[in-house]
Coordinates of C-alpha atoms and ligand atoms in Angstrom, one line a residue:
M236 CA -3.4 -8.4 6.0
C237 CA -4.7 -12.0 4.8
G238 CA -3.5 -13.6 1.6
I239 CA -6.9 -16.0 -0.3
I240 CA -6.4 -17.9 -3.3
G241 CA -9.2 -20.5 -5.0
Y242 CA -9.9 -22.2 -7.9
V243 CA -12.6 -24.7 -8.9
G244 CA -12.0 -26.4 -12.6
E245 CA -10.4 -29.5 -14.8
E246 CA -6.7 -29.1 -13.1
N247 CA -5.7 -30.5 -9.8
A248 CA -5.5 -27.5 -7.2
T249 CA -3.0 -27.7 -5.2
P250 CA -0.5 -26.4 -7.5
V251 CA -3.2 -23.8 -8.5
L252 CA -3.0 -22.6 -4.6
I253 CA 0.1 -23.0 -3.5
E254 CA 1.6 -21.1 -6.4
G255 CA -0.9 -18.7 -5.4
L256 CA -0.6 -18.3 -1.9
K257 CA 3.2 -18.1 -2.6
R258 CA 2.4 -14.4 -5.6
L259 CA 0.6 -13.4 -1.6
E260 CA 3.8 -14.0 0.9
Y261 CA 4.6 -10.4 0.3
R262 CA 1.3 -9.2 2.1
G263 CA 3.0 -10.4 5.1
Y264 CA 1.6 -13.4 7.3
D265 CA 2.9 -16.2 10.1
S266 CA 0.9 -19.1 8.9
A267 CA -0.6 -20.6 5.6
G268 CA -3.2 -23.7 4.7
I269 CA -5.2 -25.4 1.8
A270 CA -8.3 -27.0 1.5
L271 CA -9.0 -29.6 -1.3
L272 CA -12.3 -30.9 -2.2
H273 CA -12.3 -34.8 -3.3
G274 CA -14.8 -37.5 -3.6
G275 CA -17.2 -36.2 -1.2
E276 CA -14.3 -35.5 1.4
I277 CA -12.6 -32.2 2.4
S278 CA -9.2 -32.4 3.3
V279 CA -7.3 -29.8 5.7
T280 CA -4.0 -29.1 5.8
R281 CA -1.9 -26.2 7.5
S282 CA 0.9 -25.4 9.3
A283 CA 2.4 -22.3 11.1
G284 CA 5.3 -19.9 9.7
K285 CA 6.6 -20.3 6.4
L286 CA 4.3 -21.3 3.2
V287 CA 7.4 -23.7 2.8
N288 CA 6.3 -25.7 6.0
L289 CA 3.3 -25.9 4.5
E290 CA 4.9 -27.4 0.6
Q291 CA 7.0 -29.8 3.1
L292 CA 3.1 -31.4 4.7
V293 CA 1.4 -31.5 1.0
E294 CA 4.2 -33.4 -0.2
R295 CA 4.7 -35.7 2.6
N296 CA 0.7 -36.5 2.6
P297 CA -0.6 -35.4 -1.2
Q298 CA -4.1 -35.0 -1.6
N299 CA -6.2 -34.5 -5.4
G300 CA -9.0 -32.4 -6.0
S301 CA -9.7 -29.9 -8.3
T302 CA -11.6 -27.1 -5.8
G303 CA -9.9 -25.8 -3.2
I304 CA -9.1 -22.9 -1.5
G305 CA -5.9 -21.9 0.6
H306 CA -5.0 -19.0 2.8
T307 CA -1.6 -16.6 4.5
R308 CA -2.9 -15.7 7.5
W309 CA -1.4 -12.6 9.5
A310 CA -2.8 -13.2 13.0
T311 CA -5.4 -10.6 14.4
H312 CA -7.3 -12.6 16.9
G313 CA -5.6 -15.2 18.2
R314 CA -1.7 -16.1 18.4
P315 CA 0.1 -17.8 14.8
S316 CA 0.0 -21.7 15.3
E317 CA -1.5 -24.6 13.1
Q318 CA -4.6 -24.4 14.6
N319 CA -5.3 -20.9 14.6
A320 CA -4.0 -21.1 11.0
H321 CA -6.7 -21.4 8.3
P322 CA -9.1 -23.0 6.7
H323 CA -11.4 -23.5 9.0
R324 CA -13.3 -26.1 9.1
S325 CA -17.5 -27.1 10.6
G326 CA -19.3 -29.8 9.7
N327 CA -19.0 -30.7 6.4
L328 CA -17.9 -27.1 5.4
V329 CA -14.7 -25.3 5.6
L330 CA -13.5 -21.4 4.9
V331 CA -10.9 -18.4 4.8
H332 CA -11.0 -15.2 5.4
N333 CA -9.5 -11.9 5.5
G334 CA -10.7 -9.3 8.1
I335 CA -12.3 -9.0 11.0
I336 CA -15.0 -9.5 12.3
E337 CA -16.0 -7.3 15.1
N338 CA -19.3 -9.1 16.7
F339 CA -17.5 -12.6 17.3
I340 CA -17.7 -12.5 21.0
S341 CA -21.4 -12.2 20.9
L342 CA -21.7 -14.8 18.3
K343 CA -19.4 -17.2 19.4
H344 CA -21.6 -17.5 22.6
R345 CA -24.8 -17.4 20.5
L346 CA -23.8 -20.5 18.4
E347 CA -21.8 -22.3 21.3
T348 CA -25.7 -22.6 23.4
E349 CA -26.3 -23.6 19.1
G350 CA -24.2 -26.9 20.1
Y351 CA -20.9 -25.2 18.9
R352 CA -17.5 -26.6 20.6
F353 CA -15.1 -24.2 19.0
V354 CA -11.2 -24.8 19.0
S355 CA -9.1 -22.0 17.6
E356 CA -9.0 -18.7 18.7
T357 CA -10.1 -16.7 15.9
D358 CA -12.9 -15.0 14.6
T359 CA -13.2 -16.7 11.4
E360 CA -14.4 -20.0 13.7
V361 CA -17.0 -18.2 14.3
I362 CA -18.2 -17.5 10.6
A363 CA -17.6 -21.3 9.4
H364 CA -19.9 -22.6 12.2
L365 CA -22.7 -19.6 11.5
L366 CA -23.1 -21.2 7.7
E367 CA -22.4 -24.1 8.9
S368 CA -25.3 -23.5 11.5
Y369 CA -27.6 -22.1 8.1
M370 CA -27.3 -25.2 6.1
K371 CA -28.1 -27.6 8.9
N372 CA -31.5 -25.5 8.6
G373 CA -32.1 -26.2 4.8
C374 CA -30.4 -23.0 3.3
S375 CA -27.6 -23.5 0.3
L376 CA -23.8 -22.7 1.2
Q377 CA -24.6 -19.0 -1.1
E378 CA -28.6 -18.8 1.1
A379 CA -25.9 -19.3 4.4
M380 CA -23.5 -17.0 2.7
R381 CA -26.2 -14.6 2.6
A382 CA -27.8 -14.9 5.8
A383 CA -24.5 -15.1 7.8
E384 CA -24.2 -11.4 5.7
V385 CA -26.4 -10.1 8.1
D386 CA -24.8 -11.9 11.3
L387 CA -21.4 -10.2 10.6
H388 CA -20.2 -7.1 11.1
G389 CA -16.5 -5.7 10.6
S390 CA -14.3 -5.7 7.6
Y391 CA -14.7 -9.7 5.9
A392 CA -14.1 -11.7 2.4
V393 CA -14.8 -15.1 3.1
A394 CA -14.4 -18.1 0.5
A395 CA -15.9 -21.4 1.3
L396 CA -16.7 -24.7 -0.1
C397 CA -18.6 -27.5 1.1
V398 CA -18.7 -31.4 0.7
T399 CA -23.1 -31.2 -0.3
E400 CA -22.5 -28.8 -3.0
P401 CA -18.8 -30.2 -4.9
D402 CA -17.6 -28.2 -8.1
V403 CA -18.3 -24.8 -6.0
I404 CA -17.1 -22.3 -4.4
V405 CA -18.5 -19.3 -2.3
T406 CA -17.3 -15.9 -1.8
T407 CA -17.7 -12.1 -0.3
R408 CA -16.5 -9.2 0.7
S409 CA -17.8 -6.6 3.0
G410 CA -14.6 -3.9 3.7
C411 CA -11.5 -6.4 1.9
P412 CA -11.0 -6.8 -1.9
L413 CA -11.6 -9.9 -3.6
V414 CA -11.3 -10.4 -6.8
V415 CA -12.4 -13.0 -9.6
G416 CA -11.4 -14.7 -12.9
R417 CA -11.7 -17.5 -15.1
N418 CA -9.9 -19.2 -18.1
E419 CA -10.5 -22.7 -20.1
Q420 CA -8.9 -24.8 -17.2
G421 CA -11.2 -23.0 -14.6
S422 CA -12.3 -20.0 -12.4
F423 CA -10.4 -19.0 -9.6
L424 CA -10.4 -16.1 -6.9
A425 CA -7.5 -14.2 -4.7
S426 CA -7.0 -11.2 -2.5
D427 CA -5.7 -9.3 -5.0
V428 CA -4.7 -9.7 -9.0
T429 CA -1.4 -10.8 -8.3
P430 CA -1.6 -14.7 -8.2
L431 CA -4.4 -14.1 -10.9
L432 CA -2.1 -12.9 -13.5
V433 CA -0.6 -16.4 -14.3
H434 CA -3.6 -17.7 -15.1
T435 CA -5.9 -14.8 -16.2
R436 CA -5.8 -11.0 -17.1
E437 CA -9.4 -10.1 -17.2
V438 CA -11.4 -10.1 -13.6
V439 CA -13.5 -8.7 -11.6
F440 CA -13.3 -7.0 -8.4
L441 CA -15.7 -7.5 -6.3
E442 CA -18.2 -5.0 -4.5
D443 CA -19.0 -5.1 -0.7
G444 CA -22.4 -7.4 -0.5
D445 CA -21.9 -9.7 -3.7
I446 CA -21.8 -13.1 -3.3
A447 CA -19.8 -14.9 -6.4
L448 CA -20.3 -18.6 -7.7
L449 CA -17.2 -19.9 -9.0
T450 CA -17.6 -23.4 -10.6
P451 CA -15.0 -24.9 -13.2
S452 CA -17.5 -23.1 -16.2
Q453 CA -18.3 -19.9 -14.7
I454 CA -18.7 -17.3 -12.3
S455 CA -22.5 -15.2 -10.9
V456 CA -22.2 -12.6 -8.9
L457 CA -25.2 -12.0 -7.4
G458 CA -27.2 -9.8 -5.8
A459 CA -29.2 -9.4 -1.6
N460 CA -31.8 -11.2 -3.9
G461 CA -29.8 -13.2 -5.4
E462 CA -30.6 -11.9 -8.5
E463 CA -27.1 -11.5 -11.5
L464 CA -25.5 -8.6 -11.0
T465 CA -23.1 -7.6 -13.6
R466 CA -19.9 -6.4 -12.9
E467 CA -16.9 -4.8 -15.1
T468 CA -14.4 -7.0 -16.6
V469 CA -10.8 -4.6 -15.8
T470 CA -7.9 -6.0 -18.0
I471 CA -4.9 -5.7 -15.8
D472 CA -1.5 -5.5 -17.9
W473 CA 0.6 -6.0 -15.4
D474 CA 3.3 -8.2 -17.3
A475 CA 3.3 -11.5 -14.3
E476 CA 6.6 -11.0 -14.6
A477 CA 5.9 -7.9 -13.1
A478 CA 6.1 -8.8 -9.7
E479 CA 9.1 -11.0 -10.4
K480 CA 12.5 -9.8 -9.4
G481 CA 13.6 -8.9 -12.9
G482 CA 17.1 -9.5 -12.3
Y483 CA 17.2 -7.6 -9.4
D484 CA 18.2 -9.6 -5.5
N485 CA 14.2 -8.7 -4.2
F486 CA 12.0 -6.7 -4.8
M487 CA 12.3 -3.3 -3.1
L488 CA 15.9 -2.8 -5.2
K489 CA 13.7 -3.7 -8.6
E490 CA 10.8 -1.2 -7.3
I491 CA 13.3 1.4 -6.7
H492 CA 15.3 0.9 -10.0
E493 CA 11.4 1.2 -11.7
Q494 CA 10.8 4.4 -9.8
P495 CA 12.1 6.4 -13.9
Q496 CA 9.6 4.3 -15.8
V497 CA 6.9 5.3 -13.1
I498 CA 7.5 8.4 -13.8
V499 CA 7.2 8.1 -17.8
D500 CA 4.3 5.9 -17.1
T501 CA 2.2 8.4 -14.3
L502 CA 3.0 10.7 -16.7
R503 CA 2.1 9.4 -19.8
G504 CA -0.8 11.3 -21.7
R505 CA -1.8 12.9 -19.1
Y506 CA -1.1 16.3 -20.4
N507 CA -1.5 18.7 -23.5
Y508 CA 2.3 20.5 -23.8
E509 CA 0.9 23.2 -26.0
T510 CA -1.5 24.1 -23.6
G511 CA 0.6 23.6 -21.0
E512 CA -2.3 21.5 -19.1
A513 CA -2.2 18.4 -17.0
D514 CA -5.3 16.0 -18.7
L515 CA -7.1 13.9 -15.6
P516 CA -10.1 12.7 -17.1
D517 CA -11.0 10.2 -14.2
L518 CA -10.6 12.8 -12.0
A519 CA -14.8 13.4 -12.6
M520 CA -13.9 16.8 -11.3
T521 CA -15.3 20.1 -13.2
A522 CA -12.7 23.0 -13.2
E523 CA -15.7 24.6 -11.6
E524 CA -15.5 22.1 -8.5
L525 CA -12.0 22.2 -8.0
I526 CA -12.2 26.4 -8.0
A527 CA -14.8 25.8 -6.0
A528 CA -13.0 23.5 -3.1
R529 CA -13.2 25.2 0.1
R530 CA -10.1 23.9 1.2
I531 CA -8.2 20.2 0.2
W532 CA -7.2 18.0 3.0
I533 CA -4.8 15.3 2.1
V534 CA -5.1 12.0 4.4
A535 CA -2.8 9.0 4.3
C536 CA -1.1 6.5 6.1
G537 CA 2.8 6.1 6.4
T538 CA 4.9 6.7 3.6
S539 CA 1.5 8.1 2.1
W540 CA 1.0 10.4 4.4
H541 CA 5.0 11.7 3.6
S542 CA 3.4 11.8 0.1
G543 CA 0.7 13.8 1.4
L544 CA 3.0 16.5 3.1
V545 CA 5.1 17.5 0.1
G546 CA 1.4 18.1 -1.3
K547 CA 1.1 20.9 0.9
Y548 CA 4.3 22.3 0.5
L549 CA 3.4 22.0 -3.4
F550 CA 0.0 23.3 -3.9
E551 CA 0.6 26.0 -1.2
E552 CA 4.4 27.2 -3.3
M553 CA 3.2 26.7 -6.7
I554 CA -0.8 27.0 -6.6
R555 CA -1.6 29.3 -3.2
K556 CA -4.1 27.1 -1.8
P557 CA -4.8 25.7 2.0
V558 CA -4.3 22.2 2.5
Q559 CA -4.7 20.2 6.0
V560 CA -2.7 16.9 6.0
D561 CA -3.5 14.4 8.1
I562 CA -3.1 11.0 9.3
G563 CA -6.4 8.4 8.6
S564 CA -6.1 6.9 11.7
E565 CA -6.6 10.6 13.4
F566 CA -9.1 12.4 10.8
R567 CA -11.4 9.5 11.2
Y568 CA -11.9 10.3 15.3
R569 CA -12.0 13.3 15.1
E570 CA -14.7 15.9 14.5
P571 CA -12.5 17.1 11.6
M572 CA -14.3 20.4 10.0
I573 CA -14.4 19.6 6.2
Q574 CA -17.5 20.8 4.6
K575 CA -19.4 20.6 1.6
D576 CA -17.8 20.5 -1.7
D577 CA -14.3 20.5 0.3
L578 CA -11.7 18.6 -1.9
F579 CA -10.3 15.3 -0.3
I580 CA -7.7 13.9 -1.4
A581 CA -7.2 10.4 -0.3
I582 CA -3.7 8.7 -0.9
S583 CA -2.9 4.9 -0.9
Q584 CA -0.8 3.0 -2.8
S585 CA -2.8 -0.2 -2.1
G586 CA -6.2 1.2 -1.9
E587 CA -7.0 -1.2 1.0
T588 CA -6.0 0.7 4.1
A589 CA -8.6 0.9 6.0
D590 CA -7.7 4.2 8.5
T591 CA -7.5 6.1 4.9
L592 CA -10.7 4.0 3.5
A593 CA -12.7 5.4 6.9
A594 CA -11.6 8.9 6.8
A595 CA -12.7 9.6 3.3
R596 CA -15.8 7.5 3.8
E597 CA -16.2 10.0 6.5
A598 CA -15.2 12.3 4.5
K599 CA -17.6 11.8 2.1
R600 CA -20.5 12.0 4.7
R601 CA -19.7 14.9 5.0
G602 CA -20.3 16.2 1.3
A603 CA -16.8 16.9 0.7
R604 CA -15.5 15.7 -3.1
V605 CA -13.4 12.3 -2.7
L606 CA -10.4 12.2 -4.8
S607 CA -8.2 9.2 -4.3
I608 CA -4.3 8.6 -5.3
V609 CA -3.7 4.7 -5.6
N610 CA -2.2 2.5 -7.7
V611 CA -4.0 -0.8 -7.4
V612 CA -6.4 -1.0 -10.1
G613 CA -9.9 -1.5 -9.0
S614 CA -9.7 -1.4 -4.9
T615 CA -11.6 0.1 -2.6
M616 CA -10.8 3.1 -2.1
A617 CA -10.6 3.4 -6.0
R618 CA -14.2 2.1 -6.7
E619 CA -15.7 4.7 -3.5
S620 CA -13.9 8.1 -4.8
D621 CA -15.9 10.4 -6.7
G622 CA -12.6 10.8 -8.9
I623 CA -9.1 8.9 -9.1
I624 CA -5.7 9.6 -10.9
Y625 CA -3.5 5.9 -10.4
T626 CA -0.5 5.7 -10.2
R627 CA 0.9 3.8 -12.9
C628 CA 3.8 1.7 -11.1
G629 CA 3.0 -1.9 -11.4
P630 CA 3.0 -4.2 -8.9
E631 CA 4.4 -3.5 -5.5
I632 CA 5.5 -6.2 -3.7
S633 CA 8.1 -5.1 -0.7
V634 CA 6.5 -4.2 2.0
A635 CA 8.2 -0.7 2.0
S636 CA 7.0 1.7 -0.2
T637 CA 9.3 3.0 -2.7
K638 CA 7.5 3.5 -6.4
A639 CA 4.5 4.4 -5.1
F640 CA 5.9 7.0 -3.4
T641 CA 7.1 8.6 -6.4
G642 CA 3.8 7.7 -8.1
Q643 CA 2.2 9.8 -4.9
I644 CA 4.5 12.5 -5.9
M645 CA 3.8 12.7 -9.7
A646 CA 0.5 12.6 -9.4
L647 CA 0.0 14.8 -7.3
Y648 CA 2.4 17.2 -9.3
L649 CA -0.4 16.4 -12.2
L650 CA -2.6 17.7 -9.7
A651 CA -0.9 20.9 -8.8
L652 CA -0.6 21.8 -12.4
H653 CA -4.4 20.7 -13.3
V654 CA -5.6 23.1 -10.5
G655 CA -3.1 26.2 -10.8
R656 CA -4.1 26.8 -15.0
V657 CA -7.5 25.7 -14.2
R658 CA -7.7 28.3 -11.3
E659 CA -5.5 30.6 -14.0
L660 CA -3.0 31.0 -12.1
L661 CA 0.0 29.4 -14.1
S662 CA -0.4 30.6 -17.7
A663 CA 0.5 28.7 -20.6
E664 CA 4.0 29.3 -21.1
E665 CA 4.7 28.5 -16.8
G666 CA 2.5 25.2 -17.6
R667 CA 5.2 24.1 -20.3
W668 CA 7.8 25.0 -17.7
W669 CA 6.9 22.7 -15.2
L670 CA 6.4 19.9 -17.9
D671 CA 9.5 20.3 -19.1
Q672 CA 10.7 20.1 -15.5
Y673 CA 8.4 16.9 -14.6
T674 CA 9.4 15.2 -17.8
A675 CA 13.1 15.4 -17.7
L676 CA 13.0 13.5 -13.6
P677 CA 13.1 10.2 -14.7
G678 CA 17.0 11.2 -16.9
R679 CA 17.4 13.0 -13.1
V680 CA 16.1 10.1 -11.5
E681 CA 19.3 7.7 -12.6
S682 CA 21.1 10.2 -12.3
V683 CA 20.4 9.7 -8.6
L684 CA 20.4 5.6 -9.1
K685 CA 23.4 6.1 -10.2
L686 CA 25.0 7.1 -7.3
E687 CA 23.9 3.6 -5.6
P688 CA 27.8 2.8 -5.0
E689 CA 28.4 6.0 -3.2
I690 CA 25.6 5.9 -1.2
K691 CA 26.3 1.8 -0.5
K692 CA 30.0 2.7 0.7
I693 CA 28.2 5.3 3.4
A694 CA 25.7 2.3 5.0
E695 CA 28.5 0.0 4.8
K696 CA 30.3 3.0 7.5
Y697 CA 27.3 3.7 9.6
Y698 CA 25.1 0.0 9.2
S699 CA 25.4 -1.4 12.7
K700 CA 24.6 2.6 13.9
S701 CA 21.5 2.0 16.5
N702 CA 20.4 5.4 16.1
F703 CA 19.7 7.8 13.5
L704 CA 18.4 11.8 12.6
Y705 CA 17.2 12.9 9.3
L706 CA 16.7 16.2 9.1
G707 CA 15.1 18.7 6.5
R708 CA 13.2 21.6 6.0
G709 CA 10.3 23.2 3.9
I710 CA 8.6 20.4 1.1
N711 CA 12.1 18.3 2.5
Y712 CA 11.0 17.7 5.7
P713 CA 8.5 15.0 4.8
I714 CA 11.8 13.3 2.7
A715 CA 13.5 13.1 6.3
L716 CA 10.3 11.6 8.0
E717 CA 10.2 9.2 4.7
G718 CA 14.1 8.6 5.3
A719 CA 14.2 7.9 9.0
L720 CA 10.9 5.8 7.8
K721 CA 12.7 3.6 5.4
L722 CA 15.8 3.2 7.4
K723 CA 13.7 2.0 10.5
E724 CA 10.9 -0.5 8.8
I725 CA 14.1 -2.2 6.8
S726 CA 16.5 -2.5 9.3
Y727 CA 15.0 -1.9 12.6
I728 CA 17.9 1.0 13.3
H729 CA 15.6 4.1 15.1
A730 CA 15.6 6.2 13.7
E731 CA 13.4 9.9 13.6
G732 CA 12.5 12.6 10.7
Y733 CA 12.7 16.3 12.3
A734 CA 12.2 19.3 10.7
A735 CA 16.1 21.4 11.3
G736 CA 14.5 24.1 13.0
E737 CA 13.1 21.7 15.3
M738 CA 16.5 20.3 16.8
K739 CA 17.4 23.0 18.7
H740 CA 13.6 22.0 21.0
G741 CA 14.9 18.5 22.0
P742 CA 16.4 16.1 19.8
I743 CA 20.0 18.3 19.7
A744 CA 19.7 16.8 23.2
L745 CA 20.3 13.3 21.8
V746 CA 23.2 14.8 19.0
D747 CA 26.4 12.9 19.6
E748 CA 29.0 10.8 18.0
N749 CA 27.5 7.5 18.0
M750 CA 24.1 9.5 16.1
P751 CA 25.0 9.8 12.1
V752 CA 22.5 12.8 11.2
V753 CA 21.4 12.6 7.9
V754 CA 20.5 16.3 6.6
V755 CA 18.4 17.0 3.4
A756 CA 20.1 20.0 2.3
P757 CA 19.3 22.4 -0.9
R758 CA 20.5 25.5 -1.8
D759 CA 16.6 26.5 -1.6
R760 CA 16.1 29.5 0.2
L761 CA 16.2 27.7 3.8
Y762 CA 20.0 26.4 2.7
E763 CA 22.1 28.6 5.0
K764 CA 19.5 28.1 8.4
T765 CA 20.2 24.4 7.3
V766 CA 23.9 24.4 7.1
N767 CA 23.8 26.4 10.3
N768 CA 22.1 23.5 11.8
L769 CA 24.5 20.8 10.2
M770 CA 27.3 23.2 11.9
E771 CA 25.5 21.9 15.5
V772 CA 25.7 19.0 15.3
R773 CA 28.8 18.5 14.1
A774 CA 30.1 20.7 17.0
R775 CA 28.6 18.1 18.9
S776 CA 30.2 15.3 17.1
A777 CA 27.8 13.7 14.9
P778 CA 28.6 12.1 11.7
V779 CA 26.9 14.7 9.8
I780 CA 25.8 12.6 6.1
A781 CA 24.4 15.4 3.6
F782 CA 22.1 15.4 0.3
G783 CA 22.9 18.0 -1.8
F784 CA 23.3 19.9 -5.3
E785 CA 26.1 18.5 -7.5
G786 CA 28.1 21.5 -7.7
D787 CA 28.2 23.2 -3.9
E788 CA 31.1 22.7 -2.6
E789 CA 30.5 24.9 0.7
L790 CA 28.2 21.7 1.8
Q791 CA 31.2 19.3 1.4
R792 CA 33.2 21.3 3.9
V793 CA 30.6 21.0 6.0
A794 CA 29.5 17.2 6.2
D795 CA 31.8 14.1 7.0
V796 CA 30.4 12.7 3.1
V797 CA 27.7 14.5 0.3
I798 CA 25.7 12.8 -2.2
H799 CA 24.8 15.0 -4.6
I800 CA 22.0 15.2 -7.1
P801 CA 21.5 17.0 -9.8
A802 CA 20.7 20.7 -9.2
V803 CA 16.7 21.9 -9.6
H804 CA 13.5 23.9 -8.4
P805 CA 13.7 23.2 -4.7
L806 CA 9.5 21.7 -5.5
L807 CA 11.1 19.4 -7.9
T808 CA 13.8 18.1 -5.5
P809 CA 11.5 15.2 -3.1
I810 CA 11.4 12.5 -5.4
L811 CA 15.5 12.8 -5.7
F812 CA 16.5 12.9 -2.6
A813 CA 13.9 10.3 -1.8
V814 CA 15.8 8.3 -3.9
G815 CA 18.8 8.5 -2.7
L816 CA 17.2 8.1 1.5
Q817 CA 15.9 4.7 0.1
L818 CA 19.0 3.6 -1.4
L819 CA 20.8 4.2 1.8
A820 CA 18.6 2.8 4.1
Y821 CA 17.9 -0.3 1.0
H822 CA 22.4 -1.1 1.9
V823 CA 22.5 -0.6 5.3
A824 CA 19.1 -3.2 5.7
V825 CA 21.3 -5.6 3.7
L826 CA 24.7 -5.3 5.2
R827 CA 22.5 -5.9 8.5
G828 CA 21.6 -9.1 6.9
L829 CA 17.9 -8.5 7.0
D830 CA 15.0 -9.4 5.0
V831 CA 14.4 -6.4 2.9
D832 CA 11.1 -7.4 1.0
R833 CA 9.6 -8.3 4.4
P834 CA 10.5 -6.3 7.2
R835 CA 9.4 -8.4 10.7
N836 CA 5.8 -7.0 12.1
L837 CA 4.7 -5.4 9.3
A838 CA 2.1 -6.4 6.3
K839 CA 1.7 -5.0 3.1
S840 CA -1.9 -3.1 3.5
V841 CA -2.8 -2.6 6.7
T842 CA -6.4 -3.5 6.1
V843 CA -8.0 -3.3 9.8
E844 CA -7.3 -0.6 12.2
Ligands
AGP1071 C1 5.3 2.3 3.6 O1 6.9 2.0 3.5 C2 5.1 1.4 5.0 N1 4.9 0.4 4.0 C3 3.6 1.8 5.3 O2 4.2 2.9 5.9 C4 2.6 2.5 4.4 O3 3.0 3.3 3.8 C5 1.9 2.8 4.8 O4 0.8 1.8 5.1 C6 0.3 3.2 3.8 O5 -0.3 2.2 3.1 P1 -1.0 3.1 1.2 O6 -0.4 3.0 0.7 O7 -1.0 1.2 0.8 O8 -2.6 3.1 2.7

C-alpha cells in the first residue's frame, strides 16, 4: 500500500527520490516525504496530500545529499497528516515503513518507559525508536535492524539510514515486498520494480528476514546471523516506458487497449499445436499430481476472485473437475476442508494481497499443492508457491484491474487445456481446436475495442444515473460481477452484479426507470432464460443495455441498446464481454470527471487486511 524508494551513490538523491515516488503514486497514498543525509546532518521534508505538495517544499528548501529515502503513505494507523507522514525519526536515524506492526501498542508502552516521546499516531514510529534504542546500546544499524525484527510482529518493509553510518541504507522485509538493484551511479531500493526500471533492469527481490546493506558501490544481502546470502538477480523486461501512458489519456485506457497483446504474450511459448497441449514449465507439478488432486480450490480477492469464478465454470464444463472458489478473507478464517494434495490456485495481479497470501499459506500448511497465477515477477506469492503461471501483462498501473483480469483468464484457459490433456479428457484434435480459439482471441478483442465509440454513446446517455444492475448467467455471472465492480470502483455509482436467475428473488424490487440494467446475453443454452429476465426488467420501464452476439436481431427487439460482440464458443465469451464492460465503466467515470487511475479510497495492492 505504501511506496518506498531509497538511493545511495554518487548523485544528489533528491531527484532520484522524487521521481521514484512519482512512479509509485499509483499505489495510492495520502502523504509523502523524503529524508537526506549530508554532512553529518539528516534533513526530513514531508507533506500531506499529493506529491506535488512535497515537490514544492523541496524546491523552496532544496537539500543536498547522496544518501536518501522516500515514502508515499497510505494511512493505516493515524490520519493522513504531515506529522504522520514518513520518514519518521529517532535520534540520529530516520526510516520509512510499509505494512502494519500488530504489537505496536505494547512496544510503544515499553519504549515510553525507556523515555522515548512519541510525536505521531503511527505504528511506524515504534520501529524508529526501537532501532535507536538498540543503536544506543552499541548496535550498528544492521545489528539494530536484526534485533528489532525479533520484537516486531506483523508485516513490514523498512528502510533506514543514520548519521553515524554515512553512505549506508539498511533495509529489511517481512510480509511486504522490497526490491533492490544498482548501476554505476549507485544502489537503489523500492517497494516494487516500477521506479527502478529507469535505473536498472537487473533486480533482486528480497525475501522475508533478509537484511540488505546498500552502499554506493555494492548491495549485500545478509541472513539471520549476518552471513552473506546469494539472491537470484531477475531481469525485468518491462520497458520503462511500459509504465508510461503511451499516448493514452490515462493508464486505464492504455491497459484496456493492451489486452490483445496480453493474450498473445500470456500464450507465447506455452503450447504445442501439434500435440494440442499446453506447455507450462513453471507449473512444477507432474501429470500425476494434477490428476491426483482430489479437488481444485481457487482463492483470490476482488477482480481476481471474479476470474477465479470464471475458472470454476471453465474447469467444470471443459474438464469436468469440481472447483471450490473462495474470497481470500473468508478462506483464511474458516476451517476450510482442504486436504493434502488438493490443488490450491491463488490468483493475484500484485502477488502481495494480504488475504490471498494468508489463504495460500494456510492451504500450504494443510498440505495442498499451491499454484499461483500472478503478474508481478518475483512477488511474494510467486516465491511462496509450488508452481507459477505468470500473466505477462507488464505493469498494471491503474488501480482498476483490466488487463490483469484478461491475463488471469488466459492462464486458466491454458491450465484447463493442460489438465484436460493430461487427464485424457481432451484429444489432441480437441486440444488443437481450443488452441485455435485461444489464438483467435486477440483479434476478437480488437473487434470489441473497435466498439468503443458505440459504448461511449451509451455512457453519455446513462452516466448521471445513481444505480446500475448487471445481470449474467453461467460463466458470465462472474462477468456481471466484474462489470459492476469496474463501474463502482471508478465512477462511484452504486452497481450490483447478479446472477440473472436470482433477479426475481429480490433485486427486481429495485428495478425502475432510473436503474439501467446491463445484461450479458450470449446465444448459449441459457439465452432464452436471459432474454426472459431482460423482458421482466423492461416491463418495469428499466433501460436495458444488452451485450450480445453479432447478428442477434432478437436482442435488438428487447433491449434499448445492444453492443454486438463476435460470436464465439460460450466458454470463450468472458474476456470479450469484460472488455466491453470495462469500456462502459471507463467512459462513465470520465464523463463524471473522475480520476480513473487513482479512485478515491482504493489502493493498487491491498498488502494489509
Ligand atoms: C480490481 O479492479 C481492484 N483493484 C481490486 O479488486 C483487486 O482486484 C484486488 O484488490 C485483488 O488484487 P490482486 O489481484 O493484486 O490480488
